[in-house]
Amino acid sequence: MTLSAFLRDYLYIPLGGNRRGNLRRVINLMVTMLLGGLWHGASWTFVAWGGLHGFYLVAHHGFGGMFTRCLAHLLPRTATVLVAWLITMLAVVVAWVFFRAVDFTTASTMLLAMFSIMDTDSFPKILFNAGLDTSRGIWLILTWSLVAVSPINSNNLFDRHLGTCMQSQSVAWFSIGAAVTMIAALIAINELRASTSPFIYFNF
């Protein structure tokens, strides 16, 4: 049971979901995401994080189709998908700033730094504040961006292996997938173990 599934099955759908008209769907989406933000902690920054995600969902349901059709008239399909993906990624990253920041002042500072990236004096501070130089920071960002975008996501990977196991009645493929995942996790932990930044949920 994931948080998204819990919010959908035990909050959004019982509230009426999208079965009671557009206005009620907007209200249900906002209520669900605001409470999802509060679930993470009693802070207004979490409310802002949830509210932004609710606003994004409302905007998507209200204007997403029209926006995509307009782009389709102007750009090839591949470019349309890329633009939509970039807009979504930017919106989500902005929202996560409020999740990570301890207050709105910190969030404002982080957002100003993010959108003043051409400032050569602040650029190294934007990348990292743990002693990493700019060039290494850039390469790490590019590398992990490719890792995040290129492979199939973990849920699809698990479903694929689970389907194979169920069809063959064998745990071989699942065991291989689990082993590869564990190795990758251990490598990542080993690379990051020198960091002093605690896991975000340790704060709750």
C-alpha positions as a LaTeX table, in Angstrom:
\begin{tabular}{lrrr}
\hline
Residue & $x$ (\AA) & $y$ (\AA) & $z$ (\AA) \\
\hline
Met1 & 0.00 & 0.00 & 0.00 \\
Thr2 & 1.57 & 3.28 & $-1.12$ \\
Leu3 & 0.61 & 6.74 & 0.09 \\
Ser4 & $-0.81$ & 7.57 & $-3.36$ \\
Ala5 & $-2.98$ & 4.45 & $-3.33$ \\
Phe6 & $-4.13$ & 5.19 & 0.22 \\
Leu7 & $-5.11$ & 8.77 & $-0.64$ \\
Arg8 & $-6.94$ & 7.59 & $-3.74$ \\
Asp9 & $-8.76$ & 4.61 & $-2.25$ \\
Tyr10 & $-9.51$ & 5.89 & 1.25 \\
Leu11 & $-9.91$ & 9.63 & 0.74 \\
Tyr12 & $-10.44$ & 10.78 & $-2.85$ \\
Ile13 & $-12.88$ & 8.05 & $-3.89$ \\
Pro14 & $-14.93$ & 8.13 & $-0.63$ \\
Leu15 & $-15.22$ & 11.92 & $-1.06$ \\
Gly16 & $-16.89$ & 11.27 & $-4.40$ \\
Gly17 & $-13.91$ & 11.26 & $-6.74$ \\
Asn18 & $-14.90$ & 12.57 & $-10.15$ \\
Arg19 & $-18.45$ & 11.22 & $-10.04$ \\
Arg20 & $-20.19$ & 14.40 & $-8.86$ \\
Gly21 & $-19.25$ & 16.98 & $-11.45$ \\
Asn22 & $-16.19$ & 19.08 & $-12.22$ \\
Leu23 & $-16.51$ & 21.45 & $-9.26$ \\
Arg24 & $-16.74$ & 18.59 & $-6.78$ \\
Arg25 & $-13.75$ & 16.89 & $-8.45$ \\
Val26 & $-11.69$ & 20.06 & $-8.01$ \\
Ile27 & $-12.64$ & 20.26 & $-4.34$ \\
Asn28 & $-11.93$ & 16.56 & $-3.79$ \\
Leu29 & $-8.52$ & 16.83 & $-5.45$ \\
Met30 & $-7.51$ & 19.84 & $-3.36$ \\
Val31 & $-8.76$ & 18.33 & $-0.10$ \\
Thr32 & $-6.96$ & 15.06 & $-0.82$ \\
Met33 & $-3.64$ & 16.67 & $-1.67$ \\
Leu34 & $-3.76$ & 19.18 & 1.20 \\
Leu35 & $-4.36$ & 16.34 & 3.67 \\
Gly36 & $-1.61$ & 14.37 & 1.92 \\
Gly37 & 0.72 & 17.27 & 2.62 \\
Leu38 & $-0.32$ & 17.46 & 6.27 \\
Trp39 & 0.27 & 13.71 & 6.59 \\
His40 & 4.00 & 14.40 & 6.25 \\
Gly41 & 4.12 & 16.92 & 9.08 \\
Ala42 & 2.37 & 19.77 & 10.87 \\
Ser43 & 3.94 & 22.63 & 8.92 \\
Trp44 & 2.63 & 25.17 & 6.44 \\
Thr45 & 5.39 & 24.19 & 4.01 \\
Phe46 & 3.85 & 20.72 & 3.76 \\
Val47 & 0.45 & 22.31 & 3.20 \\
Ala48 & 1.99 & 24.35 & 0.37 \\
Trp49 & 3.54 & 21.20 & $-1.09$ \\
Gly50 & 0.22 & 19.39 & $-1.04$ \\
Gly51 & $-1.66$ & 22.44 & $-2.30$ \\
Leu52 & 0.67 & 22.84 & $-5.27$ \\
His53 & 0.22 & 19.20 & $-6.24$ \\
Gly54 & $-3.53$ & 19.63 & $-5.94$ \\
Phe55 & $-3.36$ & 22.74 & $-8.13$ \\
Tyr56 & $-1.29$ & 20.86 & $-10.70$ \\
Leu57 & $-3.86$ & 18.06 & $-10.86$ \\
Val58 & $-6.71$ & 20.55 & $-11.22$ \\
Ala59 & $-4.85$ & 22.39 & $-13.98$ \\
His60 & $-4.13$ & 19.12 & $-15.74$ \\
His61 & $-7.75$ & 17.99 & $-15.67$ \\
Gly62 & $-9.00$ & 21.43 & $-16.68$ \\
Phe63 & $-6.53$ & 22.49 & $-19.34$ \\
Gly64 & $-4.12$ & 19.62 & $-19.96$ \\
Gly65 & $-5.96$ & 18.23 & $-22.98$ \\
Met66 & $-6.40$ & 21.65 & $-24.58$ \\
Phe67 & $-2.77$ & 22.57 & $-23.96$ \\
Thr68 & $-1.55$ & 19.30 & $-25.47$ \\
Arg69 & $-3.73$ & 19.78 & $-28.56$ \\
Cys70 & $-2.37$ & 23.31 & $-29.04$ \\
Leu71 & 1.18 & 22.03 & $-28.78$ \\
Ala72 & 0.39 & 19.24 & $-31.23$ \\
His73 & $-0.54$ & 21.84 & $-33.87$ \\
Leu74 & 2.76 & 23.65 & $-33.36$ \\
Leu75 & 5.25 & 20.86 & $-32.70$ \\
Pro76 & 5.90 & 17.26 & $-33.75$ \\
Arg77 & 4.62 & 14.59 & $-31.37$ \\
Thr78 & 8.05 & 13.84 & $-29.90$ \\
Ala79 & 8.65 & 17.52 & $-29.17$ \\
Thr80 & 5.17 & 17.84 & $-27.65$ \\
Val81 & 5.86 & 14.94 & $-25.28$ \\
Leu82 & 9.24 & 16.44 & $-24.35$ \\
Val83 & 7.78 & 19.89 & $-23.61$ \\
Ala84 & 4.98 & 18.38 & $-21.51$ \\
Trp85 & 7.50 & 16.27 & $-19.60$ \\
Leu86 & 9.77 & 19.27 & $-18.94$ \\
Ile87 & 6.87 & 21.40 & $-17.68$ \\
Thr88 & 5.72 & 18.60 & $-15.39$ \\
Met89 & 9.23 & 18.02 & $-14.04$ \\
Leu90 & 9.76 & 21.73 & $-13.38$ \\
Ala91 & 6.42 & 22.04 & $-11.59$ \\
Val92 & 7.10 & 19.02 & $-9.38$ \\
Val93 & 10.63 & 20.18 & $-8.52$ \\
Val94 & 9.29 & 23.59 & $-7.47$ \\
Ala95 & 6.73 & 21.90 & $-5.22$ \\
Trp96 & 9.38 & 19.68 & $-3.63$ \\
Val97 & 11.32 & 22.77 & $-2.57$ \\
Phe98 & 8.54 & 23.50 & $-0.08$ \\
Phe99 & 8.63 & 19.88 & 1.12 \\
Arg100 & 12.34 & 20.08 & 1.90 \\
Ala101 & 12.55 & 23.65 & 3.21 \\
Val102 & 12.11 & 24.25 & 6.94 \\
Asp103 & 10.14 & 27.47 & 6.35 \\
Phe104 & 8.94 & 29.78 & 3.59 \\
Thr105 & 11.99 & 32.03 & 3.88 \\
Thr106 & 14.27 & 29.09 & 3.13 \\
Ala107 & 11.99 & 28.00 & 0.30 \\
Ser108 & 12.11 & 31.48 & $-1.22$ \\
Thr109 & 15.91 & 31.48 & $-1.04$ \\
Met110 & 16.09 & 28.08 & $-2.73$ \\
Leu111 & 13.68 & 29.09 & $-5.48$ \\
Leu112 & 15.57 & 32.33 & $-6.15$ \\
Ala113 & 18.80 & 30.35 & $-6.40$ \\
Met114 & 17.21 & 27.81 & $-8.76$ \\
Phe115 & 15.96 & 30.49 & $-11.14$ \\
Ser116 & 19.09 & 32.65 & $-11.05$ \\
Ile117 & 21.31 & 29.88 & $-12.35$ \\
Met118 & 23.15 & 32.24 & $-14.71$ \\
Asp119 & 24.65 & 34.04 & $-11.71$ \\
Thr120 & 28.18 & 32.65 & $-11.81$ \\
Asp121 & 28.86 & 33.57 & $-8.18$ \\
Ser122 & 25.90 & 31.59 & $-6.84$ \\
Phe123 & 26.05 & 28.71 & $-9.32$ \\
Pro124 & 28.37 & 26.51 & $-7.22$ \\
Lys125 & 26.10 & 27.07 & $-4.20$ \\
Ile126 & 23.09 & 26.00 & $-6.25$ \\
Leu127 & 24.68 & 22.66 & $-7.07$ \\
Phe128 & 25.90 & 21.57 & $-3.65$ \\
Asn129 & 26.86 & 23.01 & $-0.29$ \\
Ala130 & 28.91 & 20.03 & 0.88 \\
Gly131 & 32.25 & 20.92 & $-0.65$ \\
Leu132 & 31.78 & 19.53 & $-4.17$ \\
Asp133 & 33.26 & 21.61 & $-6.96$ \\
Thr134 & 31.09 & 22.95 & $-9.78$ \\
Ser135 & 32.38 & 20.67 & $-12.54$ \\
Arg136 & 31.82 & 17.52 & $-10.50$ \\
Gly137 & 28.38 & 18.73 & $-9.49$ \\
Ile138 & 27.38 & 19.28 & $-13.11$ \\
Trp139 & 28.51 & 15.78 & $-14.10$ \\
Leu140 & 26.68 & 14.22 & $-11.18$ \\
Ile141 & 23.47 & 16.05 & $-12.10$ \\
Leu142 & 23.71 & 14.98 & $-15.74$ \\
Thr143 & 24.55 & 11.37 & $-14.85$ \\
Trp144 & 21.75 & 10.92 & $-12.32$ \\
Ser145 & 19.31 & 12.70 & $-14.63$ \\
Leu146 & 20.02 & 10.06 & $-17.28$ \\
Val147 & 19.65 & 7.31 & $-14.68$ \\
Ala148 & 16.31 & 8.75 & $-13.55$ \\
Val149 & 14.91 & 9.23 & $-17.06$ \\
Ser150 & 16.29 & 6.39 & $-19.15$ \\
Pro151 & 15.52 & 3.10 & $-17.33$ \\
Ile152 & 12.09 & 1.61 & $-16.79$ \\
Asn153 & 10.62 & 2.62 & $-13.44$ \\
Ser154 & 10.81 & 0.23 & $-10.49$ \\
Asn155 & 7.08 & $-0.55$ & $-10.39$ \\
Asn156 & 7.01 & $-1.64$ & $-14.04$ \\
Leu157 & 10.21 & $-3.61$ & $-13.54$ \\
Phe158 & 8.73 & $-5.44$ & $-10.55$ \\
Asp159 & 5.47 & $-6.14$ & $-12.40$ \\
Arg160 & 7.40 & $-7.52$ & $-15.34$ \\
His161 & 9.43 & $-9.91$ & $-13.20$ \\
Leu162 & 6.39 & $-10.88$ & $-11.15$ \\
Gly163 & 4.46 & $-11.69$ & $-14.32$ \\
Thr164 & 7.33 & $-13.82$ & $-15.58$ \\
Cys165 & 7.50 & $-15.71$ & $-12.28$ \\
Met166 & 3.77 & $-16.31$ & $-12.24$ \\
Gln167 & 3.77 & $-17.65$ & $-15.80$ \\
Ser168 & 6.78 & $-19.89$ & $-15.34$ \\
Gln169 & 6.02 & $-20.76$ & $-11.71$ \\
Ser170 & 9.63 & $-20.06$ & $-10.95$ \\
Val171 & 11.37 & $-17.55$ & $-8.72$ \\
Ala172 & 14.50 & $-17.44$ & $-10.87$ \\
Trp173 & 13.77 & $-14.20$ & $-12.67$ \\
Phe174 & 12.44 & $-12.56$ & $-9.55$ \\
Ser175 & 15.57 & $-13.58$ & $-7.64$ \\
Ile176 & 17.78 & $-12.08$ & $-10.34$ \\
Gly177 & 15.82 & $-8.85$ & $-10.29$ \\
Ala178 & 15.98 & $-8.67$ & $-6.50$ \\
Ala179 & 19.73 & $-9.32$ & $-6.53$ \\
Val180 & 20.37 & $-6.63$ & $-9.15$ \\
Thr181 & 18.23 & $-4.15$ & $-7.22$ \\
Met182 & 20.05 & $-4.92$ & $-3.98$ \\
Ile183 & 23.46 & $-4.50$ & $-5.61$ \\
Ala184 & 22.44 & $-1.18$ & $-7.12$ \\
Ala185 & 21.09 & 0.00 & $-3.74$ \\
Leu186 & 24.30 & $-1.02$ & $-1.96$ \\
Ile187 & 26.41 & 0.82 & $-4.53$ \\
Ala188 & 24.29 & 3.95 & $-4.12$ \\
Ile189 & 24.48 & 3.76 & $-0.31$ \\
Asn190 & 28.25 & 3.29 & $-0.45$ \\
Glu191 & 28.61 & 6.35 & $-2.67$ \\
Leu192 & 26.42 & 8.51 & $-0.46$ \\
Arg193 & 27.47 & 7.32 & 2.98 \\
Ala194 & 29.90 & 10.23 & 3.47 \\
Ser195 & 27.06 & 12.72 & 3.16 \\
Thr196 & 25.93 & 14.49 & 6.31 \\
Ser197 & 22.39 & 15.09 & 5.07 \\
Pro198 & 19.94 & 12.87 & 7.01 \\
Phe199 & 17.10 & 10.97 & 5.38 \\
Ile200 & 14.19 & 13.40 & 5.19 \\
Tyr201 & 11.74 & 11.17 & 7.09 \\
Phe202 & 14.07 & 11.02 & 10.10 \\
Asn203 & 12.76 & 14.51 & 10.90 \\
Phe204 & 9.23 & 13.20 & 11.61 \\
\hline
\end{tabular}
